[in-house]
Amino acid sequence: MKIIIVGIIANLIPLLSFCFQIIEDSTILAYTFIVVISLFWILSVIGAMILPKKRKAGAIMVIIGSFIYIPIGFIAIIGARKLLDKKKLTDLEERRKISRNLSQES
């Protein structure tokens, strides 16, 4: 979870950088670009906020929201991917326990 938070904060750096550059260049295309990358950052923040309740959905939202910020977005993407892998491993362990219990009962 810490890696995801660090990655989202790192994604804020290019966003702010673009915002300061847009102040000098005030075209509609530049403002549209800022809106689009801001929406992706907001998506990753919302994904991080729902991670404690819905891990898979939150991790996917963080991955999608960080994708536009590649290469710095890899920090959050790797953190979310590790979280998904950890969830798959715990699900596998639970299925194995259930399988063992069922085979012992038979």
mmCIF file of C-alpha atoms in Angstrom, residues 2-65:
data_model
loop_
_atom_site.group_PDB
_atom_site.id
_atom_site.type_symbol
_atom_site.label_atom_id
_atom_site.label_comp_id
_atom_site.label_asym_id
_atom_site.label_seq_id
_atom_site.Cartn_x
_atom_site.Cartn_y
_atom_site.Cartn_z
ATOM 1 C CA LYS A 2 2.902 2.358 0.741
ATOM 2 C CA ILE A 3 4.292 1.884 -2.756
ATOM 3 C CA ILE A 4 0.928 2.836 -4.243
ATOM 4 C CA ILE A 5 0.741 6.045 -2.173
ATOM 5 C CA VAL A 6 4.307 6.986 -3.143
ATOM 6 C CA GLY A 7 3.475 6.265 -6.781
ATOM 7 C CA ILE A 8 0.357 8.432 -6.729
ATOM 8 C CA ILE A 9 2.300 11.294 -5.170
ATOM 9 C CA ALA A 10 5.009 10.800 -7.799
ATOM 10 C CA ASN A 11 2.306 10.988 -10.494
ATOM 11 C CA LEU A 12 1.350 14.400 -9.131
ATOM 12 C CA ILE A 13 4.768 15.801 -10.098
ATOM 13 C CA PRO A 14 4.250 15.675 -13.898
ATOM 14 C CA LEU A 15 0.688 16.894 -13.455
ATOM 15 C CA LEU A 16 1.845 20.000 -11.597
ATOM 16 C CA SER A 17 4.674 20.476 -14.071
ATOM 17 C CA PHE A 18 2.210 20.514 -16.972
ATOM 18 C CA CYS A 19 -0.060 22.895 -15.079
ATOM 19 C CA PHE A 20 2.750 25.424 -14.605
ATOM 20 C CA GLN A 21 3.700 25.157 -18.268
ATOM 21 C CA ILE A 22 0.078 25.694 -19.338
ATOM 22 C CA ILE A 23 -0.022 29.058 -17.575
ATOM 23 C CA GLU A 24 2.332 30.345 -20.280
ATOM 24 C CA ASP A 25 0.547 28.579 -23.157
ATOM 25 C CA SER A 26 -3.190 29.210 -22.855
ATOM 26 C CA THR A 27 -4.686 27.230 -25.748
ATOM 27 C CA ILE A 28 -7.800 25.092 -25.558
ATOM 28 C CA LEU A 29 -5.766 21.989 -26.433
ATOM 29 C CA ALA A 30 -3.419 22.604 -23.507
ATOM 30 C CA TYR A 31 -6.317 22.989 -21.074
ATOM 31 C CA THR A 32 -7.943 19.835 -22.444
ATOM 32 C CA PHE A 33 -4.715 17.940 -21.874
ATOM 33 C CA ILE A 34 -4.576 19.142 -18.260
ATOM 34 C CA VAL A 35 -8.189 18.046 -17.694
ATOM 35 C CA VAL A 36 -7.510 14.576 -19.126
ATOM 36 C CA ILE A 37 -4.390 13.900 -17.079
ATOM 37 C CA SER A 38 -6.104 15.315 -13.978
ATOM 38 C CA LEU A 39 -8.975 12.857 -14.449
ATOM 39 C CA PHE A 40 -6.513 9.968 -14.653
ATOM 40 C CA TRP A 41 -4.816 11.138 -11.444
ATOM 41 C CA ILE A 42 -8.198 11.453 -9.697
ATOM 42 C CA LEU A 43 -9.068 7.915 -10.858
ATOM 43 C CA SER A 44 -5.905 6.554 -9.257
ATOM 44 C CA VAL A 45 -6.613 8.460 -6.011
ATOM 45 C CA ILE A 46 -10.158 7.067 -5.860
ATOM 46 C CA GLY A 47 -8.752 3.594 -6.528
ATOM 47 C CA ALA A 48 -6.336 3.994 -3.619
ATOM 48 C CA MET A 49 -9.171 5.133 -1.362
ATOM 49 C CA ILE A 50 -11.291 2.041 -2.057
ATOM 50 C CA LEU A 51 -8.354 -0.390 -1.751
ATOM 51 C CA PRO A 52 -9.101 -1.364 1.879
ATOM 52 C CA LYS A 53 -12.652 -2.470 1.010
ATOM 53 C CA LYS A 54 -12.364 -3.704 -2.571
ATOM 54 C CA ARG A 55 -8.775 -4.636 -3.328
ATOM 55 C CA LYS A 56 -9.170 -5.858 -6.881
ATOM 56 C CA ALA A 57 -11.285 -2.935 -8.101
ATOM 57 C CA GLY A 58 -9.070 -0.407 -6.343
ATOM 58 C CA ALA A 59 -5.871 -1.902 -7.713
ATOM 59 C CA ILE A 60 -7.261 -1.920 -11.253
ATOM 60 C CA MET A 61 -8.289 1.731 -10.905
ATOM 61 C CA VAL A 62 -4.797 2.639 -9.684
ATOM 62 C CA ILE A 63 -3.219 0.806 -12.634
ATOM 63 C CA ILE A 64 -5.486 2.521 -15.179
ATOM 64 C CA GLY A 65 -5.033 5.922 -13.549
#
